[in-house]
């Protein structure tokens, strides 16, 4: 373990694959896709998504608090509470000034904007909710988590598009390494299942139009892929100074050993075709962790299932690894959760390290000939080397990578 490694002592997951680490893990092991018809998107070219089922905010948070929060914040708060419980922490007993929260958000409050702007355009300014601003601004995801759990250290929200959750985990680790915090709740949250978001991505040609088979629509690295599927969710990890965890008798699930980030400077939406920025982010993460490429046993890919992303990502991995280790793509099961994606995928990577088992990629029937990767499909595969990489990319040429190692 690197001297700068940060312990991961708790996981909180609210995803289309289930709520809680155990339920999510089982769904991923079975490679069971979650996409289905979405009433919110009825009548559109793309009328399906991956939804968090049986999510009842009033029951989970109380009616008054649930009404105050937009869905992306509701998801974050439930995941944060779960992560704290999983780490066996008591917010009433901790020193809140030594605890921070860093969350990645990309789409944030599209639901609130749609409802309130409609009222304004209808000449009903007096009916615009006074809660519109505190519900909609992205920083409230971290603000409400801090308020709920008594966190009085740094509270940050970062946005690097679809790499936001990964970036948040990197920043959280840096707060601990710098000695600013003993604990950081880090992760991401988003709920982009809205008509405008679906139409916007569809107009860009980014979404799958497999309406006849929603469950088979998200198919990263497959020759028949035609775009990603919108998803929603939140993932929060408790990051902790290793000495702090030992002092309270906590057993880490894994360690965040290194991270890296790099830009493409290539195109406002398309990735660099040779994966230049992502390759540099991966190399930086490996250097930060003090590991060589051959010491990585698995890659949890960004794997969107779009025409451009998958071959660019494969090219990046081929740059770094002479022979890339086994790859999986979690978006095949839960769709693309935007700002939450990197955090959820990092949490699944932690579970992969714990169980020494790589979950398969769903819907991979025929690997694209242009993608020279060993993609795990059909069944889980044993993890041979106890270190893994989780990578993310986003619009604007944003790339981020995490190295996680077994405890």
Short mmCIF file of C-alpha atoms in Angstrom, two decimals:
data_model
loop_
_atom_site.label_atom_id
_atom_site.label_comp_id
_atom_site.label_asym_id
_atom_site.label_seq_id
_atom_site.Cartn_x
_atom_site.Cartn_y
_atom_site.Cartn_z
CA UNK A 1 0.00 0.00 0.00
CA UNK A 2 1.30 3.46 -0.96
CA UNK A 3 2.01 5.80 1.95
CA UNK A 4 -0.43 8.29 0.40
CA UNK A 5 -3.25 5.74 -0.07
CA UNK A 6 -6.61 6.70 1.41
CA UNK A 7 -8.87 4.10 3.03
CA UNK A 8 -12.36 3.47 1.67
CA UNK A 9 -14.39 2.53 4.73
CA UNK A 10 -17.98 2.94 3.57
CA UNK A 11 -20.16 2.68 0.45
CA UNK A 12 -23.55 4.22 -0.26
CA UNK A 13 -25.31 3.29 -3.50
CA UNK A 14 -28.71 4.29 -4.86
CA UNK A 15 -28.86 2.99 -8.42
CA UNK A 16 -31.17 1.41 -11.00
CA UNK A 17 -29.48 -1.88 -10.04
CA UNK A 18 -30.67 -1.52 -6.46
CA UNK A 19 -29.97 0.32 -3.24
CA UNK A 20 -27.07 -0.74 -1.05
CA UNK A 21 -23.81 -2.46 -1.93
CA UNK A 22 -25.09 -6.04 -1.59
CA UNK A 23 -28.09 -5.59 -3.90
CA UNK A 24 -26.09 -3.66 -6.49
CA UNK A 25 -23.31 -6.24 -6.51
CA UNK A 26 -25.70 -9.13 -7.14
CA UNK A 27 -27.31 -7.31 -10.07
CA UNK A 28 -23.92 -6.62 -11.64
CA UNK A 29 -22.73 -10.18 -11.17
CA UNK A 30 -25.80 -11.35 -13.06
CA UNK A 31 -25.26 -8.73 -15.80
CA UNK A 32 -28.96 -7.85 -15.62
CA UNK A 33 -29.77 -4.64 -17.54
CA UNK A 34 -32.20 -2.24 -15.90
CA UNK A 35 -33.42 -0.18 -18.87
CA UNK A 36 -37.15 -0.02 -19.49
CA UNK A 37 -39.96 2.30 -20.63
CA UNK A 38 -39.94 5.64 -18.82
CA UNK A 39 -43.28 7.48 -18.42
CA UNK A 40 -41.35 10.77 -18.14
CA UNK A 41 -40.11 10.29 -21.71
CA UNK A 42 -43.33 8.99 -23.33
CA UNK A 43 -43.81 10.16 -26.91
CA UNK A 44 -40.14 10.95 -27.57
CA UNK A 45 -37.76 9.24 -30.02
CA UNK A 46 -36.10 7.77 -26.94
CA UNK A 47 -38.76 6.79 -24.42
CA UNK A 48 -36.78 4.51 -22.09
CA UNK A 49 -34.16 4.90 -19.37
CA UNK A 50 -32.62 3.23 -16.34
CA UNK A 51 -34.60 4.33 -13.29
CA UNK A 52 -34.08 3.95 -9.55
CA UNK A 53 -37.05 1.75 -8.65
CA UNK A 54 -39.04 1.93 -5.43
CA UNK A 55 -37.37 5.18 -4.36
CA UNK A 56 -39.74 6.86 -1.89
CA UNK A 57 -38.19 10.16 -0.71
CA UNK A 58 -40.88 11.01 1.89
CA UNK A 59 -40.49 7.58 3.50
CA UNK A 60 -36.69 7.77 3.41
CA UNK A 61 -36.19 11.42 4.30
CA UNK A 62 -39.45 12.66 5.77
CA UNK A 63 -42.08 14.58 3.84
CA UNK A 64 -40.91 18.09 4.65
CA UNK A 65 -37.25 17.49 3.75
CA UNK A 66 -38.15 15.51 0.64
CA UNK A 67 -40.29 18.39 -0.66
CA UNK A 68 -37.40 20.81 -0.20
CA UNK A 69 -34.96 18.78 -2.28
CA UNK A 70 -34.73 18.09 -5.98
CA UNK A 71 -34.25 14.46 -6.96
CA UNK A 72 -30.48 14.67 -7.50
CA UNK A 73 -30.08 15.89 -3.92
CA UNK A 74 -32.52 13.32 -2.53
CA UNK A 75 -30.45 10.56 -4.13
CA UNK A 76 -27.21 12.03 -2.76
CA UNK A 77 -28.55 12.35 0.77
CA UNK A 78 -29.81 8.77 0.92
CA UNK A 79 -26.49 7.48 -0.46
CA UNK A 80 -24.49 9.61 2.01
CA UNK A 81 -26.48 8.36 5.01
CA UNK A 82 -25.99 4.81 3.79
CA UNK A 83 -22.22 5.28 3.35
CA UNK A 84 -21.86 6.68 6.87
CA UNK A 85 -23.79 3.73 8.30
CA UNK A 86 -21.71 1.28 6.27
CA UNK A 87 -18.54 2.83 7.71
CA UNK A 88 -19.99 2.45 11.23
CA UNK A 89 -19.69 6.18 11.88
CA UNK A 90 -21.84 8.26 14.21
CA UNK A 91 -22.19 11.88 13.05
CA UNK A 92 -23.24 12.85 16.57
CA UNK A 93 -19.84 11.72 17.82
CA UNK A 94 -17.44 12.93 15.13
CA UNK A 95 -15.61 16.24 14.97
CA UNK A 96 -17.54 17.82 12.12
CA UNK A 97 -14.78 20.34 11.45
CA UNK A 98 -12.53 17.44 10.35
CA UNK A 99 -15.10 15.99 7.95
CA UNK A 100 -15.66 17.14 4.38
CA UNK A 101 -18.04 16.39 1.52
CA UNK A 102 -17.19 16.51 -2.20
CA UNK A 103 -19.79 15.53 -4.77
CA UNK A 104 -19.76 15.50 -8.55
CA UNK A 105 -22.84 16.83 -10.33
CA UNK A 106 -23.35 17.21 -14.07
CA UNK A 107 -27.03 17.55 -15.06
CA UNK A 108 -28.34 18.69 -11.65
CA UNK A 109 -31.79 20.27 -11.42
CA UNK A 110 -33.38 19.97 -14.85
CA UNK A 111 -36.72 18.95 -13.32
CA UNK A 112 -37.02 22.11 -11.24
CA UNK A 113 -36.02 24.36 -14.15
CA UNK A 114 -38.69 22.87 -16.41
CA UNK A 115 -41.51 23.30 -13.92
CA UNK A 116 -40.65 26.78 -12.73
CA UNK A 117 -39.75 28.26 -16.13
CA UNK A 118 -43.11 27.02 -17.47
CA UNK A 119 -44.88 29.00 -14.74
CA UNK A 120 -42.90 32.13 -15.59
CA UNK A 121 -43.61 31.81 -19.32
CA UNK A 122 -47.32 31.40 -18.53
CA UNK A 123 -47.29 34.79 -16.80
CA UNK A 124 -47.55 33.17 -13.35
CA UNK A 125 -44.47 34.69 -11.74
CA UNK A 126 -46.30 34.75 -8.43
CA UNK A 127 -46.49 30.96 -8.57
CA UNK A 128 -42.74 30.40 -9.04
CA UNK A 129 -41.54 28.53 -5.99
CA UNK A 130 -39.36 30.44 -3.52
CA UNK A 131 -37.46 27.15 -3.22
CA UNK A 132 -36.42 27.19 -6.87
CA UNK A 133 -32.91 28.52 -6.22
CA UNK A 134 -32.03 26.45 -3.14
CA UNK A 135 -33.41 23.35 -4.87
CA UNK A 136 -31.65 23.86 -8.16
CA UNK A 137 -28.13 25.16 -7.62
CA UNK A 138 -25.64 22.27 -7.88
CA UNK A 139 -23.77 23.03 -4.65
CA UNK A 140 -26.86 22.16 -2.62
CA UNK A 141 -26.11 18.45 -3.05
CA UNK A 142 -23.06 18.92 -0.81
CA UNK A 143 -24.76 21.62 1.24
CA UNK A 144 -27.73 19.45 2.17
CA UNK A 145 -25.51 16.44 2.97
CA UNK A 146 -23.41 18.65 5.23
CA UNK A 147 -26.48 20.07 6.91
CA UNK A 148 -28.01 16.64 7.45
CA UNK A 149 -24.88 15.02 8.86
CA UNK A 150 -23.28 17.94 10.71
CA UNK A 151 -20.30 18.21 8.35
CA UNK A 152 -18.49 21.47 9.02
CA UNK A 153 -15.34 20.96 6.98
CA UNK A 154 -15.03 21.75 3.26
CA UNK A 155 -18.22 21.27 1.24
CA UNK A 156 -17.65 21.18 -2.49
CA UNK A 157 -19.47 20.29 -5.69
CA UNK A 158 -17.40 19.77 -8.83
CA UNK A 159 -18.46 19.41 -12.44
CA UNK A 160 -16.30 17.79 -15.08
CA UNK A 161 -19.29 16.55 -17.08
CA UNK A 162 -19.50 12.74 -17.00
CA UNK A 163 -16.19 12.51 -15.15
CA UNK A 164 -17.58 14.49 -12.19
CA UNK A 165 -17.91 11.60 -9.73
CA UNK A 166 -14.35 10.47 -10.39
CA UNK A 167 -13.03 14.01 -10.03
CA UNK A 168 -14.88 14.37 -6.71
CA UNK A 169 -13.22 11.24 -5.33
CA UNK A 170 -9.81 12.55 -6.38
CA UNK A 171 -10.42 15.88 -4.66
CA UNK A 172 -11.72 14.12 -1.57
CA UNK A 173 -8.55 12.03 -1.38
CA UNK A 174 -6.46 15.20 -1.71
CA UNK A 175 -8.28 16.82 1.23
CA UNK A 176 -7.25 13.86 3.35
CA UNK A 177 -3.70 13.72 2.04
CA UNK A 178 -3.27 17.44 2.75
CA UNK A 179 -4.32 16.93 6.37
CA UNK A 180 -7.39 19.14 5.95
CA UNK A 181 -9.82 16.33 6.82
CA UNK A 182 -9.83 12.96 8.56
CA UNK A 183 -12.95 11.86 6.71
CA UNK A 184 -14.50 12.90 3.40
CA UNK A 185 -17.80 11.78 1.92
CA UNK A 186 -17.03 11.81 -1.79
CA UNK A 187 -18.97 10.70 -4.83
CA UNK A 188 -21.54 11.90 -7.32
CA UNK A 189 -25.23 12.26 -8.02
CA UNK A 190 -27.51 13.02 -10.96
CA UNK A 191 -31.02 12.45 -12.26
CA UNK A 192 -31.08 13.44 -15.95
CA UNK A 193 -34.27 11.55 -16.83
CA UNK A 194 -36.15 14.53 -18.28
CA UNK A 195 -37.64 15.19 -21.72
CA UNK A 196 -35.27 18.07 -22.45
CA UNK A 197 -32.18 16.06 -21.51
CA UNK A 198 -33.35 13.10 -23.58
CA UNK A 199 -34.12 15.29 -26.59
CA UNK A 200 -30.80 17.13 -26.28
CA UNK A 201 -28.71 13.97 -26.20
CA UNK A 202 -30.82 12.40 -28.93
CA UNK A 203 -30.25 15.43 -31.16
CA UNK A 204 -26.51 14.94 -30.62
CA UNK A 205 -26.88 11.34 -31.76
CA UNK A 206 -25.62 10.07 -28.41
CA UNK A 207 -28.60 7.98 -27.23
CA UNK A 208 -29.56 4.48 -28.25
CA UNK A 209 -32.86 4.33 -30.15
CA UNK A 210 -33.38 0.64 -29.48
CA UNK A 211 -37.01 1.18 -28.48
CA UNK A 212 -37.97 -2.36 -29.44
CA UNK A 213 -35.47 -3.75 -26.91
CA UNK A 214 -34.67 -1.27 -24.10
CA UNK A 215 -33.00 -3.92 -21.95
CA UNK A 216 -30.55 -4.62 -24.79
CA UNK A 217 -29.91 -0.98 -25.63
CA UNK A 218 -26.84 -0.27 -23.48
CA UNK A 219 -24.12 -2.40 -25.08
CA UNK A 220 -20.62 -0.98 -24.56
CA UNK A 221 -17.94 -2.30 -26.94
CA UNK A 222 -20.49 -4.35 -28.88
CA UNK A 223 -20.44 -4.18 -32.68
CA UNK A 224 -24.16 -3.32 -32.69
CA UNK A 225 -24.04 -0.47 -30.15
CA UNK A 226 -25.87 2.72 -31.11
CA UNK A 227 -25.53 5.02 -28.10
CA UNK A 228 -25.97 5.18 -24.35
CA UNK A 229 -29.08 4.96 -22.15
CA UNK A 230 -29.96 7.67 -19.65
CA UNK A 231 -29.68 6.57 -16.03
CA UNK A 232 -29.90 8.15 -12.60
CA UNK A 233 -28.40 7.47 -9.22
CA UNK A 234 -25.89 8.40 -6.56
CA UNK A 235 -22.74 6.86 -5.19
CA UNK A 236 -20.97 8.07 -2.05
CA UNK A 237 -17.77 6.61 -0.62
CA UNK A 238 -16.37 7.34 2.83
CA UNK A 239 -12.70 8.20 2.37
CA UNK A 240 -10.67 8.13 5.55
CA UNK A 241 -7.14 8.73 6.69
CA UNK A 242 -5.69 5.25 7.19
CA UNK A 243 -4.45 6.10 10.70
CA UNK A 244 -7.87 7.46 11.62
CA UNK A 245 -9.54 4.26 10.44
CA UNK A 246 -7.11 2.11 12.42
CA UNK A 247 -7.59 4.17 15.56
CA UNK A 248 -11.33 3.54 15.57
CA UNK A 249 -11.00 -0.11 14.56
CA UNK A 250 -12.51 0.32 11.10
CA UNK A 251 -11.69 -2.27 8.44
CA UNK A 252 -11.21 -0.64 5.01
CA UNK A 253 -13.04 -2.12 2.06
CA UNK A 254 -10.19 -0.99 -0.21
CA UNK A 255 -7.73 1.86 -0.73
CA UNK A 256 -7.79 4.75 -3.16
CA UNK A 257 -4.10 4.66 -4.03
CA UNK A 258 -3.80 7.22 -6.80
CA UNK A 259 -5.59 9.49 -9.23
CA UNK A 260 -4.92 11.49 -12.36
CA UNK A 261 -6.66 13.92 -14.71
CA UNK A 262 -5.94 15.31 -18.18
CA UNK A 263 -7.68 17.23 -20.95
CA UNK A 264 -7.98 16.37 -24.63
CA UNK A 265 -8.05 19.93 -26.07
CA UNK A 266 -9.56 18.25 -29.12
CA UNK A 267 -13.33 18.83 -29.44
CA UNK A 268 -16.19 20.15 -27.33
CA UNK A 269 -18.10 16.84 -27.32
CA UNK A 270 -16.04 14.17 -29.12
CA UNK A 271 -13.17 12.34 -27.39
CA UNK A 272 -9.70 12.40 -28.85
CA UNK A 273 -9.79 9.48 -31.33
CA UNK A 274 -6.47 8.14 -30.07
CA UNK A 275 -7.49 8.49 -26.41
CA UNK A 276 -4.64 10.92 -25.74
CA UNK A 277 -6.08 12.70 -22.70
CA UNK A 278 -7.41 9.53 -21.08
CA UNK A 279 -4.08 7.78 -21.54
CA UNK A 280 -2.30 10.65 -19.81
CA UNK A 281 -4.83 10.62 -16.96
CA UNK A 282 -4.24 6.87 -16.48
CA UNK A 283 -0.47 7.28 -16.49
CA UNK A 284 -0.75 10.07 -13.91
CA UNK A 285 -2.95 7.89 -11.68
CA UNK A 286 -0.49 5.00 -11.89
CA UNK A 287 2.43 7.30 -11.06
CA UNK A 288 0.52 8.74 -8.12
CA UNK A 289 -0.14 5.22 -6.82
CA UNK A 290 3.46 4.14 -7.41
CA UNK A 291 2.34 1.24 -9.60
CA UNK A 292 3.44 0.02 -13.01
CA UNK A 293 0.86 -0.92 -15.68
CA UNK A 294 1.52 -4.66 -15.20
CA UNK A 295 0.44 -4.32 -11.55
CA UNK A 296 -3.17 -3.51 -12.55
CA UNK A 297 -5.48 -6.51 -12.78
CA UNK A 298 -8.68 -4.91 -14.03
CA UNK A 299 -10.14 -1.81 -15.67
CA UNK A 300 -13.65 -0.55 -14.98
CA UNK A 301 -14.20 1.32 -18.22
CA UNK A 302 -16.13 4.49 -18.97
CA UNK A 303 -17.82 2.34 -21.64
CA UNK A 304 -20.72 4.48 -22.83
CA UNK A 305 -21.62 2.39 -25.87
CA UNK A 306 -21.33 5.31 -28.30
CA UNK A 307 -19.66 5.06 -31.68
CA UNK A 308 -16.78 7.37 -30.75
CA UNK A 309 -16.15 6.74 -27.04
CA UNK A 310 -15.54 3.01 -27.04
CA UNK A 311 -12.76 2.85 -29.69
CA UNK A 312 -11.12 5.99 -28.23
CA UNK A 313 -11.10 4.40 -24.78
CA UNK A 314 -9.69 1.18 -26.19
CA UNK A 315 -6.95 3.18 -27.91
CA UNK A 316 -6.09 4.92 -24.64
CA UNK A 317 -5.77 1.64 -22.77
CA UNK A 318 -3.64 0.17 -25.55
CA UNK A 319 -1.31 3.17 -25.20
CA UNK A 320 -0.75 2.54 -21.50
CA UNK A 321 -0.86 -1.25 -21.32
CA UNK A 322 1.05 -3.55 -23.64
CA UNK A 323 -1.77 -5.99 -23.05
CA UNK A 324 -4.71 -4.33 -21.23
CA UNK A 325 -6.09 -6.29 -18.26
CA UNK A 326 -9.69 -7.56 -18.26
CA UNK A 327 -12.24 -4.79 -18.75
CA UNK A 328 -15.86 -4.39 -17.69
CA UNK A 329 -18.42 -1.65 -18.33
CA UNK A 330 -21.01 -0.96 -15.63
CA UNK A 331 -23.15 1.30 -17.86
CA UNK A 332 -24.33 -1.84 -19.63
CA UNK A 333 -26.44 -2.54 -16.54
CA UNK A 334 -27.45 0.89 -15.16
CA UNK A 335 -27.09 3.21 -18.13
CA UNK A 336 -25.21 6.50 -17.98
CA UNK A 337 -25.79 8.26 -14.65
CA UNK A 338 -23.78 11.33 -15.69
CA UNK A 339 -22.21 13.01 -12.65
CA UNK A 340 -22.81 9.90 -10.56
CA UNK A 341 -21.24 7.46 -13.03
CA UNK A 342 -17.63 7.66 -11.89
CA UNK A 343 -18.57 7.34 -8.23
CA UNK A 344 -20.86 4.36 -8.75
CA UNK A 345 -18.24 2.68 -10.92
CA UNK A 346 -15.54 3.32 -8.31
CA UNK A 347 -17.79 1.71 -5.69
CA UNK A 348 -18.33 -1.34 -7.92
CA UNK A 349 -14.55 -1.50 -8.41
CA UNK A 350 -14.14 -1.56 -4.62
CA UNK A 351 -16.58 -4.50 -4.49
CA UNK A 352 -14.65 -6.20 -7.29
CA UNK A 353 -11.46 -5.96 -5.22
CA UNK A 354 -13.22 -7.23 -2.11
CA UNK A 355 -14.79 -10.21 -3.82
CA UNK A 356 -11.83 -10.84 -6.17
CA UNK A 357 -14.37 -11.16 -8.96
CA UNK A 358 -14.90 -9.03 -12.09
CA UNK A 359 -18.57 -8.55 -13.02
CA UNK A 360 -19.41 -9.14 -16.69
CA UNK A 361 -20.46 -6.54 -19.24
CA UNK A 362 -24.12 -6.98 -20.15
CA UNK A 363 -25.33 -7.17 -23.77
CA UNK A 364 -21.90 -7.90 -25.22
CA UNK A 365 -22.79 -10.38 -27.95
CA UNK A 366 -20.15 -9.52 -30.56
CA UNK A 367 -17.09 -7.46 -29.73
CA UNK A 368 -16.42 -4.66 -32.22
CA UNK A 369 -13.47 -5.71 -34.40
CA UNK A 370 -11.96 -2.23 -33.91
CA UNK A 371 -11.78 -2.69 -30.13
CA UNK A 372 -8.75 -4.71 -29.09
CA UNK A 373 -9.65 -5.33 -25.45
CA UNK A 374 -10.35 -8.34 -23.25
CA UNK A 375 -13.89 -7.43 -22.23
CA UNK A 376 -15.43 -9.67 -19.57
CA UNK A 377 -18.84 -10.92 -20.73
CA UNK A 378 -21.46 -13.59 -20.05
CA UNK A 379 -20.07 -14.58 -16.62
CA UNK A 380 -17.94 -13.12 -13.80
CA UNK A 381 -14.20 -13.72 -13.96
CA UNK A 382 -11.75 -14.13 -11.04
CA UNK A 383 -9.56 -11.10 -10.38
CA UNK A 384 -5.94 -12.20 -10.62
CA UNK A 385 -4.16 -9.04 -9.45
CA UNK A 386 -5.56 -7.03 -6.46
CA UNK A 387 -5.34 -3.56 -8.02
CA UNK A 388 -7.77 -1.94 -10.44
CA UNK A 389 -8.37 1.17 -12.47
CA UNK A 390 -11.65 3.09 -12.81
CA UNK A 391 -11.76 5.67 -15.61
CA UNK A 392 -14.14 8.41 -16.74
CA UNK A 393 -14.41 10.91 -19.58
CA UNK A 394 -16.74 13.80 -20.34
CA UNK A 395 -17.68 16.58 -22.72
CA UNK A 396 -15.05 19.26 -23.04
CA UNK A 397 -12.31 16.63 -23.17
CA UNK A 398 -12.35 15.93 -19.43
CA UNK A 399 -10.63 12.69 -18.37
CA UNK A 400 -10.06 11.26 -14.90
CA UNK A 401 -8.72 8.01 -13.51
CA UNK A 402 -8.54 6.31 -10.11
CA UNK A 403 -6.29 3.47 -8.95
CA UNK A 404 -7.88 1.32 -6.25
CA UNK A 405 -6.16 -1.49 -4.39
CA UNK A 406 -7.38 -4.33 -2.18
CA UNK A 407 -7.32 -3.90 1.59
#
